[in-house]
XYZ file of C-alpha atoms in Angstrom:
611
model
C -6.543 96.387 -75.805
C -3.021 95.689 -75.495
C -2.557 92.348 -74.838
C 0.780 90.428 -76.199
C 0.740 87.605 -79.280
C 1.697 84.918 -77.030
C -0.962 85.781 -74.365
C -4.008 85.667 -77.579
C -1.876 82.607 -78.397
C -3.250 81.061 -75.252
C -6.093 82.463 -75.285
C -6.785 80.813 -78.567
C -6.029 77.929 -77.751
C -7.993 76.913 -75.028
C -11.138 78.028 -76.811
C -10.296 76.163 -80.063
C -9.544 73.109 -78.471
C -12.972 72.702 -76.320
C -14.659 69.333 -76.748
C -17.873 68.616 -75.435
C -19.532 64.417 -74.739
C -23.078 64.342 -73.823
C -24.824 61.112 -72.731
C -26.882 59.199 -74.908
C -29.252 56.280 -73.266
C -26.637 56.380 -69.981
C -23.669 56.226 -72.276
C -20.846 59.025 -73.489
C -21.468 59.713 -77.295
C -18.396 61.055 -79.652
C -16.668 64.158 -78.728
C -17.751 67.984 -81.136
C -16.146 71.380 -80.689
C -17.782 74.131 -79.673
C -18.163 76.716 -82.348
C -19.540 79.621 -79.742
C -17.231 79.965 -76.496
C -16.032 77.794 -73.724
C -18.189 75.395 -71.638
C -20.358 76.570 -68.948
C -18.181 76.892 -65.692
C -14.891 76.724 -67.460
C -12.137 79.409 -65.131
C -11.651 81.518 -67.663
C -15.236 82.343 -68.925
C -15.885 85.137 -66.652
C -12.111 86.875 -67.306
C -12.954 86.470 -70.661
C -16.252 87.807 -70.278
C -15.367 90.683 -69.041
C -13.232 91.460 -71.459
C -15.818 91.819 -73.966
C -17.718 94.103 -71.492
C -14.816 96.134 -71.365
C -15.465 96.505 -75.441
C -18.803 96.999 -75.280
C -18.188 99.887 -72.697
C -15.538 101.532 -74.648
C -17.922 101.236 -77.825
C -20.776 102.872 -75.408
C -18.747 105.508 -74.225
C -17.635 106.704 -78.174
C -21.944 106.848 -78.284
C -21.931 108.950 -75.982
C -19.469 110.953 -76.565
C -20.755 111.535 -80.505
C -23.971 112.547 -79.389
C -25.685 109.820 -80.751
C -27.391 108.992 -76.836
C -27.750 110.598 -73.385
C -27.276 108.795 -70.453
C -28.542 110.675 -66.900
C -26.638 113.371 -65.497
C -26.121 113.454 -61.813
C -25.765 117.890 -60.921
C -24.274 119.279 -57.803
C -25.479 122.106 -56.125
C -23.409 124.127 -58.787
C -24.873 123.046 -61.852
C -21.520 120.676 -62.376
C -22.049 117.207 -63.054
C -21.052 113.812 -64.751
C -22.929 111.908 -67.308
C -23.782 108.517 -66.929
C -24.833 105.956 -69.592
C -24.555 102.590 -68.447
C -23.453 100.235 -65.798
C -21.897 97.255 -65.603
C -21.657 94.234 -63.284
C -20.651 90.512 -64.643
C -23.512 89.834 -67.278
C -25.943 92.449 -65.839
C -26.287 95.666 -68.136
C -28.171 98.828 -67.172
C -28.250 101.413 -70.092
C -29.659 104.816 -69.740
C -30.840 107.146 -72.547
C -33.541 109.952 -73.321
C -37.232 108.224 -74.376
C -36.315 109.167 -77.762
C -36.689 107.068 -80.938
C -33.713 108.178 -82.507
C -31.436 107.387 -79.769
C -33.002 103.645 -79.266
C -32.307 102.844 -82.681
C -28.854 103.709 -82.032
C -28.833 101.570 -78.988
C -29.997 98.825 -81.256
C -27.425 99.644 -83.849
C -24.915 99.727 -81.335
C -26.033 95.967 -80.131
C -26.263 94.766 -83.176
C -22.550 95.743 -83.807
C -21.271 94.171 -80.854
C -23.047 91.126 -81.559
C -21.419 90.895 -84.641
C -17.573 91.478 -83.643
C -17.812 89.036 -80.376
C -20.549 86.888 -80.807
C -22.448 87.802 -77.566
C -26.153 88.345 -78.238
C -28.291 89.947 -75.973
C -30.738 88.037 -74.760
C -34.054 90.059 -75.784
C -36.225 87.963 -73.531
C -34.623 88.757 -70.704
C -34.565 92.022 -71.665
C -37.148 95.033 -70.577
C -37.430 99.301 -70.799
C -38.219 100.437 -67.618
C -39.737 103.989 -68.157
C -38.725 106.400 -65.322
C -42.099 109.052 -65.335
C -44.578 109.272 -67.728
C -43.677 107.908 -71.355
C -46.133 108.032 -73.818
C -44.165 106.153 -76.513
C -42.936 103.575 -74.671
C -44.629 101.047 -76.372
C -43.534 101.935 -79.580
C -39.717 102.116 -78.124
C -39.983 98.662 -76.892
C -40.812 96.988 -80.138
C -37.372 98.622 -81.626
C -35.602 96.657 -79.327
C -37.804 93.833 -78.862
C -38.072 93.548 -75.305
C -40.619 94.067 -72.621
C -41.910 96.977 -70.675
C -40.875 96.901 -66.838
C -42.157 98.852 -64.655
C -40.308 100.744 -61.404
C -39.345 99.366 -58.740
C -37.478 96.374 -60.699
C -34.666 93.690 -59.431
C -30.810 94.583 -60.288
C -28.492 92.451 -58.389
C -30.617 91.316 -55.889
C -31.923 94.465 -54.805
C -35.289 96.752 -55.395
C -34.427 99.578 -57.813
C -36.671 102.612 -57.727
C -38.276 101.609 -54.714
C -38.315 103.928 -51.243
C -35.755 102.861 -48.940
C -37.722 102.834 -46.344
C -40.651 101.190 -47.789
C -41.848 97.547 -46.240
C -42.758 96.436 -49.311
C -38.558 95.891 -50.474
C -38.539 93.880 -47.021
C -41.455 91.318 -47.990
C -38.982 89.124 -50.038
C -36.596 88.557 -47.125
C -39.573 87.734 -44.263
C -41.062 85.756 -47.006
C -37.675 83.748 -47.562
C -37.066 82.752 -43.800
C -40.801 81.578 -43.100
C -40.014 79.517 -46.113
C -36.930 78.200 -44.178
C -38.728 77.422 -41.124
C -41.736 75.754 -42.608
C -39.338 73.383 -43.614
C -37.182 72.878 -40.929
C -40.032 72.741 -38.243
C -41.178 70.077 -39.502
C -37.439 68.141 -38.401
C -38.002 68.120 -34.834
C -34.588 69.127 -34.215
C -33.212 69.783 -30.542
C -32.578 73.602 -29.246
C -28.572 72.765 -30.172
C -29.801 72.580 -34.086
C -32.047 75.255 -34.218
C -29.395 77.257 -32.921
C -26.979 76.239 -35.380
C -29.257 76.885 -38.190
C -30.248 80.766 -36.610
C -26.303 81.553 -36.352
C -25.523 80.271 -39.684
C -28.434 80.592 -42.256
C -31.574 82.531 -40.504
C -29.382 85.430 -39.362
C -27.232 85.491 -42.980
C -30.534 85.760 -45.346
C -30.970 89.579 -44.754
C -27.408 90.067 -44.633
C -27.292 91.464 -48.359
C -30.334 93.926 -47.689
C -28.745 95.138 -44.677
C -25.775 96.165 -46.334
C -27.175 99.101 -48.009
C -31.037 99.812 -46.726
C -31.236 100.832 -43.032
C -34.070 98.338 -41.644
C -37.068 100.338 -40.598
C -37.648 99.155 -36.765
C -40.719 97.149 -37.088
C -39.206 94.587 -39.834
C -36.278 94.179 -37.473
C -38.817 93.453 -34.981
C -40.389 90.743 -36.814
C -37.835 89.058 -38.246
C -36.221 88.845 -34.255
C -39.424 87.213 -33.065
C -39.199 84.977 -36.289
C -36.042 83.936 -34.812
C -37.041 83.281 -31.353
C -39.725 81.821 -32.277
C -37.672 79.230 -34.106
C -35.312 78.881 -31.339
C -37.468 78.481 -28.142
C -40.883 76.771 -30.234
C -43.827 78.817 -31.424
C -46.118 78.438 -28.190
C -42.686 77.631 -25.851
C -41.640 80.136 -23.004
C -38.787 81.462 -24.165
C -36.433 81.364 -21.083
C -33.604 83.578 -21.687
C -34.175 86.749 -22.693
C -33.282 88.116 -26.530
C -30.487 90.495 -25.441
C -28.875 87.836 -23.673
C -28.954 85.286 -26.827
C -27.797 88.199 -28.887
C -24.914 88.782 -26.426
C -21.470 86.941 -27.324
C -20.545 83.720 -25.819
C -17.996 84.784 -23.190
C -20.631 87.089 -22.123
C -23.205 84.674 -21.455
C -24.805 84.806 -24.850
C -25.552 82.656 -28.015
C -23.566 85.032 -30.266
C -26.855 85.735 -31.953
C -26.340 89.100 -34.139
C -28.685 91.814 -33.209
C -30.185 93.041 -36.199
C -30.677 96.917 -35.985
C -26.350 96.740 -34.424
C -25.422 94.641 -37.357
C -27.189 96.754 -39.813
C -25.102 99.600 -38.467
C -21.941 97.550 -38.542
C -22.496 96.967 -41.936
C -23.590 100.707 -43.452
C -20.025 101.470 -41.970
C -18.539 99.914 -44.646
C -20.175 102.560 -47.080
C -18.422 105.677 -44.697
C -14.945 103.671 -45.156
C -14.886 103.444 -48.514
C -16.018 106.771 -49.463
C -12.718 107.939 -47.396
C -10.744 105.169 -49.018
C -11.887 104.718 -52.731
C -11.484 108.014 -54.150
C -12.033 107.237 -58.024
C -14.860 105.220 -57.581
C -17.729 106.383 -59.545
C -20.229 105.921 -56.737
C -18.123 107.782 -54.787
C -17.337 110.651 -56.939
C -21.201 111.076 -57.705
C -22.164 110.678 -53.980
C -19.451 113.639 -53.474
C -20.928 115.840 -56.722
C -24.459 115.821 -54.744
C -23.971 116.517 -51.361
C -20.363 117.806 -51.839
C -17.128 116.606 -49.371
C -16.527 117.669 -45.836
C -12.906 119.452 -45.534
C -10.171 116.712 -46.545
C -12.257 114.507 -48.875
C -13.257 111.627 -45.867
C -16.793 111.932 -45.776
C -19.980 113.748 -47.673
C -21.451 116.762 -46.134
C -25.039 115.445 -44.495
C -27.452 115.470 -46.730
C -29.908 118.130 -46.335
C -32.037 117.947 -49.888
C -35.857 116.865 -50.215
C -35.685 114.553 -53.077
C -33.517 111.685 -53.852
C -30.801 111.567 -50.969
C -32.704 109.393 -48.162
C -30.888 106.256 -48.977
C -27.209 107.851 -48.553
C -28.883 110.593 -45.612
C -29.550 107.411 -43.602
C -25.893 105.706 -44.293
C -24.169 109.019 -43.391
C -26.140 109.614 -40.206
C -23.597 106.638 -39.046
C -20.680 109.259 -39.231
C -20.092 110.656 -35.804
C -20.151 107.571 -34.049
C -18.039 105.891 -37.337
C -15.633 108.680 -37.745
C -14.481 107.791 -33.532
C -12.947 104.550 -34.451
C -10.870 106.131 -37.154
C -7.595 107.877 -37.028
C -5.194 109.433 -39.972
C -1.743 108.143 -41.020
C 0.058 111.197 -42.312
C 1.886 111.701 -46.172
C 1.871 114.766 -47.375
C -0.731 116.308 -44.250
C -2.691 118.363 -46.687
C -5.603 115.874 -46.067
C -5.921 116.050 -41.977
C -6.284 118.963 -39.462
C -3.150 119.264 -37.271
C -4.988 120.277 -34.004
C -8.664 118.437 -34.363
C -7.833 115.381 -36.134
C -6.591 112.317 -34.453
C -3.578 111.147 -36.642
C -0.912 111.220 -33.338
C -2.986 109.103 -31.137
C -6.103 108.041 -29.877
C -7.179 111.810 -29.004
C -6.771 114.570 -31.169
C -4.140 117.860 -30.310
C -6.698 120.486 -29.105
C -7.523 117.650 -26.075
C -3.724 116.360 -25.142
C -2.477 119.960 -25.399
C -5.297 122.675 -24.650
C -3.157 125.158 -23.203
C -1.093 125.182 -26.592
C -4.268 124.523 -29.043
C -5.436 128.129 -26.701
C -2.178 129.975 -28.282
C -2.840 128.335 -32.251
C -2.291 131.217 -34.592
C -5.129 129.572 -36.937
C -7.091 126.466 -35.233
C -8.202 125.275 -38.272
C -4.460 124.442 -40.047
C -3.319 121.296 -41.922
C -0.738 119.117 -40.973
C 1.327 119.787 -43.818
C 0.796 123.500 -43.214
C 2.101 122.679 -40.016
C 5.340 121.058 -41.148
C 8.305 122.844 -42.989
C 8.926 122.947 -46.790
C 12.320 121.702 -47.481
C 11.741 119.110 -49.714
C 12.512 115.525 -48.889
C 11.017 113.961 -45.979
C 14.519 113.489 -44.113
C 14.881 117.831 -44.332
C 11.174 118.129 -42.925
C 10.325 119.775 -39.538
C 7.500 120.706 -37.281
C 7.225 124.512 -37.715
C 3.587 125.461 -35.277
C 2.748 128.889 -35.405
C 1.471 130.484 -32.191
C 0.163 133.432 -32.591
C 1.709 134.459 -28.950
C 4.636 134.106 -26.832
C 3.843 131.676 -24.193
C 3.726 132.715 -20.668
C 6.518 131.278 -18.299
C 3.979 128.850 -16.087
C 2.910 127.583 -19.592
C 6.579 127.126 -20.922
C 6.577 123.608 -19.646
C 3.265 122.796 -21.414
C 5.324 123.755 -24.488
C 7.823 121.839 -23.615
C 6.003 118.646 -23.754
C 3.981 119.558 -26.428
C 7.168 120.079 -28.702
C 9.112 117.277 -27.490
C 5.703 114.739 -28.476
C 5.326 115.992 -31.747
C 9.614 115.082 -32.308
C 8.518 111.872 -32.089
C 5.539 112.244 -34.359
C 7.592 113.533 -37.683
C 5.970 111.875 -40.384
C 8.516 109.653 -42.073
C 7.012 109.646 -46.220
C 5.543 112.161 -48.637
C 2.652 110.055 -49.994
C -0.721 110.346 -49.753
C -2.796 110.834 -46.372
C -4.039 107.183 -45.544
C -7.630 106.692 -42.892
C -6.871 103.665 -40.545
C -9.362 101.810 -38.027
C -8.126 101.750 -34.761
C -10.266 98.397 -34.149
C -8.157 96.394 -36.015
C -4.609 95.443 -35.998
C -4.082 96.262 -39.552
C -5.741 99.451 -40.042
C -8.649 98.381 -42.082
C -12.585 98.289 -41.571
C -13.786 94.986 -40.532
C -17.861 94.587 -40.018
C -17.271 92.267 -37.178
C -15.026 94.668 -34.605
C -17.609 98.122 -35.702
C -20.333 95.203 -34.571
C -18.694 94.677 -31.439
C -17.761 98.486 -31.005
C -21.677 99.361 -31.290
C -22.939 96.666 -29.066
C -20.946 97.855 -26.354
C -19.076 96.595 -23.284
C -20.815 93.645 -21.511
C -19.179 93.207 -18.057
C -21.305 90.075 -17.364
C -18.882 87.148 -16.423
C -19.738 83.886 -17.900
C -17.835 80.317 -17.840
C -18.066 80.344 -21.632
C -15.515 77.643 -21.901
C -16.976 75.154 -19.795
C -20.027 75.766 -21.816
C -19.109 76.106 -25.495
C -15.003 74.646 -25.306
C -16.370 71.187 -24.576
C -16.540 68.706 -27.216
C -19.909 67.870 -26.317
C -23.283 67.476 -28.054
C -24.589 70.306 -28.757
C -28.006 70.030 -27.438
C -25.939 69.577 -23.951
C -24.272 72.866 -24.201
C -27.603 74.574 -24.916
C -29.042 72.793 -21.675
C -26.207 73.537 -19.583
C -25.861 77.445 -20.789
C -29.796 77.688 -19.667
C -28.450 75.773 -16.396
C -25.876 78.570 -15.667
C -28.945 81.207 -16.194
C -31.048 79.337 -13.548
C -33.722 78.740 -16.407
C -34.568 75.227 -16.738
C -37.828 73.714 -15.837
C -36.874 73.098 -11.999
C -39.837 73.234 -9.278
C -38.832 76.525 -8.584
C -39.186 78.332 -11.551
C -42.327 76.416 -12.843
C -43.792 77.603 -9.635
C -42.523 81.348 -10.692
C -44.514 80.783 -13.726
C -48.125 80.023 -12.053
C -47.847 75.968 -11.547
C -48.855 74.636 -8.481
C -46.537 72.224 -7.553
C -45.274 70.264 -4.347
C -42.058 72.154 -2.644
C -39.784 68.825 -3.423
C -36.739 67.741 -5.186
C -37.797 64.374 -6.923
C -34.705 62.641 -6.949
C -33.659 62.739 -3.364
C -37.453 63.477 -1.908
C -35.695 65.441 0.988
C -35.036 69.380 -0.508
C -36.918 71.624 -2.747
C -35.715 71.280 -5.575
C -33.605 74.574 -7.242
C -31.063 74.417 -10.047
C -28.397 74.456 -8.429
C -29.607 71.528 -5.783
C -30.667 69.026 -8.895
C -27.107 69.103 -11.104
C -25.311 69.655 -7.795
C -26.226 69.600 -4.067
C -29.035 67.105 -4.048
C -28.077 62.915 -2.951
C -28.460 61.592 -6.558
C -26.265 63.685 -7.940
C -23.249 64.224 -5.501
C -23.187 60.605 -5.936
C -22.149 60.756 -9.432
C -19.645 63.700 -8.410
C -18.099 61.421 -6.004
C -17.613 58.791 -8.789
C -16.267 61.383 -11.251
C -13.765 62.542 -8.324
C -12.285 59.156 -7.552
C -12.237 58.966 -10.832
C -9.905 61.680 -11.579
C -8.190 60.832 -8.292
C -8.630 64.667 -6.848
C -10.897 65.979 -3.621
C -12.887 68.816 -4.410
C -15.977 70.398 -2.648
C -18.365 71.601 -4.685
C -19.349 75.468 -5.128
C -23.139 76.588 -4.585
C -23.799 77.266 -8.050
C -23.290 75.605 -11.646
C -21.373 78.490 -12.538
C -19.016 78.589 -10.151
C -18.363 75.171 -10.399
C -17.541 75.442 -14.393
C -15.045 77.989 -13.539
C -13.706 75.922 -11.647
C -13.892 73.035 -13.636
C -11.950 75.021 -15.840
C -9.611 77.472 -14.480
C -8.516 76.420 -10.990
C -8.153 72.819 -11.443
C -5.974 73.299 -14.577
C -3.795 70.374 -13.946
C -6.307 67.749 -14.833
C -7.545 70.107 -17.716
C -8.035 67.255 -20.732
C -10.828 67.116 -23.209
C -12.650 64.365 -21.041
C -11.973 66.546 -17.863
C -13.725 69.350 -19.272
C -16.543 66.769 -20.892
C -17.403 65.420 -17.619
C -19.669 68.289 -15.716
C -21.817 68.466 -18.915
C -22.240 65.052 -19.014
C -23.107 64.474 -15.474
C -25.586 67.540 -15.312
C -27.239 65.836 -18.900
C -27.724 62.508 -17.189
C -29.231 63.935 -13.813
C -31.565 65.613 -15.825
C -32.657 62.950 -18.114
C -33.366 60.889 -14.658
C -35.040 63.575 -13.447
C -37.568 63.680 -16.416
C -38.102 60.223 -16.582
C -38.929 60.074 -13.017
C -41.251 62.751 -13.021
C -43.148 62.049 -16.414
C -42.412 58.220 -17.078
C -42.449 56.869 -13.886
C -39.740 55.237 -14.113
C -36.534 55.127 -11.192
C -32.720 53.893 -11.797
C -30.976 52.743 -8.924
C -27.730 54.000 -7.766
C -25.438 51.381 -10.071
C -27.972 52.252 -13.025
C -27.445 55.750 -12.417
C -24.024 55.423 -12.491
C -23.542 53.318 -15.020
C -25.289 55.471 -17.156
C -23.394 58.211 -16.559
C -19.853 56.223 -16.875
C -21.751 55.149 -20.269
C -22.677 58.025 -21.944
C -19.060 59.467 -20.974
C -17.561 56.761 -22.578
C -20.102 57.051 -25.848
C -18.862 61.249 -26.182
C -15.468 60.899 -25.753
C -15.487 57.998 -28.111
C -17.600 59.769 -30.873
C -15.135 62.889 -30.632
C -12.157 60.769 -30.598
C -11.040 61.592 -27.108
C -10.202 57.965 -26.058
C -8.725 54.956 -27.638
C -9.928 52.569 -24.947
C -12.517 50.113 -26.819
C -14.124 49.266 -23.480
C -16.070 51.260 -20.655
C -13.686 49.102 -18.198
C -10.061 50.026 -19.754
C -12.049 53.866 -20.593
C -12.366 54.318 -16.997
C -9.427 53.303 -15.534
C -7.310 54.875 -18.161
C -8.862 58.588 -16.462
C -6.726 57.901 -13.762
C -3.562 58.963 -15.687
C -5.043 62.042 -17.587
């Protein structure tokens, strides 16, 4: 295969010189070699391994190529095609031949022979013929291999192989895995911060992989969203903020929850960009051989067939809105239209120019068609065909039009190159096609007060519900059928609203007050919590510190908690209690994030004074 004497030197080394000590009653015994490969996990197992793939490919194509088996033959529309008779992916082997005795012996012989010049056996075991359609024999050709019969659709890599994309049956795995994840962690009583951190960063991952290839019929999305907000909000819990909210980002008022059906799009992009991008790929060149390419090679033609195309049919129905994110960086030109692609800016030529585009000798021309034939990319020149002289109120249009495209000269004679606008370097990225799909969200939230702070994060969950005027006030129990008494319970004067409890109401301008003089500042409070995070944040930026922006939270957490355990336990704190457990908990958070070095609540609060 090439490779040097010095590089096999190596090579030969390291596997020659493997020891191996196993325990015996608790203690190491003497060292052996190995005498069949490295140890499990060693770094160069899998390069190795795939070199010896690489053989048993070459020795599969020779096969092949003899006669001696027939892999499947994917056929354009023309009767063209290319044969394929295996595929390969780290130690996972698909090989495809007729149901044919002679050719399975072959296959074995073939086996057999690559057993014996690298020492990798297969494993028969794990090992099964899958009949596609109705095999009689089958039996028969099992036993020459000595494996078991499978039956369509099967497992490879993860995914279900013969089964209809749009089946619910290839879904059942993945509802089946997160119920399994929630059984377990309901039983953890964890607080609405936890479960939220477990739904960004394991609940709304486990589908991720299915996703990426079948487009989720709308009822499976459906469930596994109320799976989710179920586990966020409690089973029998109102759930106070509404889905497309959560699923919002955070500076728009949102959890950052993905939406499913928006990510799934997001992620079938990835399949239009690197049909444009990988041209030599055999997936690519035998999704191209049965639907055929669109002009310039970037996409498939839609695919109009009956039988077999609905998986790719669904991925390229993404196209229209995909290919409006994408624009062409120009080589040779041969690849892009001059006046209908966009390769000199965000709109294509036929929009920026129309009165010129209305004059195009042929509407339909390349870019390199459009540019001179000198040679080297220093000699080459716009040369635009019109197929009239242009009138003199349109010579100005002209004009402009010719002195843009100066400026546009491409500057090398490679190939044509797609780029993604949505991204600073030109590439796809999942995340920005998310955000493009999702849309704009003009909603403005005080994300930083909420999310910034170096708080628990139960307390950011509390106070992001706060800012959406959902927590269990009086007022909004009372919205949801209670009948309850008009009255704030802490001051026994107002009813009692969001915004009166964490801000307006006696009890808790008291604690304001403290947290003012504090600080040494005056400030009068806004009406509402969210106006008084901005603030918090943005206009009183010259006391901005970590236990500035940690204070609000933690006074809004502690009215609260007094609120509930007047209302439920009974039980009242007066003013100094109050206070003092506010000043507490403070000091407890900023101590636990390591925002104070103070080692008492006396030295912690005067040393406020000179943040």
């Amino acid at each position: 295969m090439g490779f040097g004497d010095k590089w096999r030197s190596w090579i030969r080394t390291c596997i020659s010189t493997v020891q191996f000590s196993i325990l015996v009653n608790g203690a190491p015994a003497n060292f052996f070699r190995s005498t069949r490969g490295l140890r499990q996990g060693d770094p160069l197992s899998p390069l190795l391994f795939l070199i010896m793939m690489e053989v048993l490919s070459r020795m599969l194509k020779r096969v092949e190529g003899a006669g001696l088996i027939s892999g499947f033959k994917a056929e354009g529309s023309r009767g063209e095609g290319e044969s394929v008779s295996h595929l390969l992916f780290a130690d996972d082997t698909i090989l495809f031949c007729d149901a044919d005795v002679e050719q399975i012996l072959h296959v074995r012989m073939l086996l057999l022979c690559f057993q014996a010049v690298t020492g990798l056996k297969v494993n028969v075991l794990k090992s099964e013929m899958v009949p596609i359609g109705e095999v009689n024999n089958v039996q028969a050709l099992a036993e020459i291999l000595g494996c078991r019969i499978g039956t369509l659709p099967m497992t490879y890599l993860g995914m279900p192989l013969g089964a209809p994309y749009k089946s619910p049956t290839i879904w059942y795995p993945i509802l089946e895995k997160i119920r399994r994840k929630l059984a377990g962690w309901k039983k953890l009583y964890l607080s609405k911060g936890g479960r939220l951190t477990l739904l960004k960063s394991t609940l709304s991952s486990l589908p991720t992989y299915y996703l990426s290839l079948f487009t989720i019929p709308s009822h499976v999305a459906n469930k596994i969203e109320k799976l989710q907000r179920d586990f966020l909000w409690g089973d029998s819990n109102p759930h106070l903020v509404g889905w497309d909210k959560v699923c919002a980002p955070l500076a728009n008022g949102g959890l950052g929850v993905r939406k499913i059906t928006t990510f799934n799009k997001a992620l079938l992009g990835k399949w239009l960009w690197r049909f444009g991008v990988e041209e030599t790929r055999l997936w690519r060149r035998l999704v191209a051989l049965k639907f055929g390419e669109e002009w310039g090679g970037w996409s498939s033609k839609l695919a109009r067939g009956v039988h077999g195309c609905g998986l790719w049919r669904s991925i390229r129905k993404g196209w229209e809105v995909f290919s409006n994110n994408i624009r062409f960086e120009i080589g040779v030109g041969d690849r892009v239209k001059f006046w209908t692609d966009r390769w000199c800016g965000d709109v294509p030529l036929q929009l920026s120019f129309p009165v010129v585009y209305g004059m195009a000798s042929n509407r339909e021309v390349s870019v390199a068609l459009s540019l001179d034939q000198l040679g080297t990319e220093a000699q080459r020149s716009w040369n635009v065909r019109l197929q009239r002289e242009p009138n003199d109120w349109e010579l100005g249009v002209v004009d402009d039009f010719l002195r843009f495209l100066s400026s546009k000269l491409p500057h090398t004679v490679n190939g044509d190159r797609m780029r993604w606008t949505l991204t600073k370097n030109g590439n796809f990225d999942t995340r920005s096609f998310y955000h493009k799909l999702r849309g704009p969200l003009p909603i403005i939230f005080p994300w930083k007060g909420v999310w910034k702070v170096k708080a628990p994060r139960r307390v950011s969950f509390f106070v992001w519900t706060a800012v959406w005027d959902k927590i269990f006030t009086g007022d909004n129990l009372r919205e949801r059928g209670l009948n309850l008494v008009d009255w704030c319970i802490m001051c026994r004067c107002n009813g009692e609203t969001v915004d009166h409890l964490l801000l307006h109401c006696e009890k808790a301008l008291q604690l304001w007050s403290l947290v003012f003089r504090s600080f040494g500042i005056s400030w009068v409070l806004p009406k509402s919590v969210a106006d008084t995070l901005f603030g918090w944040w943005n206009w009183l930026g010259k006391h901005s510190s970590s236990i500035w922006n940690l204070a609000p939270l933690c006074l809004m957490w502690c009215i609260w908690r007094e609120r509930n355990w007047r209302t439920f336990e009974d039980m009242d704190k007066s003013e100094d209690q109050l206070l003092a457990f506010f000043s507490g908990s403070l000091f407890d958070w900023s101590r636990a994030w390591g925002l104070t070095s103070s080692e008492s609540l006396p030295l912690f609060l005067s040393s406020l004074l000179c943040i």
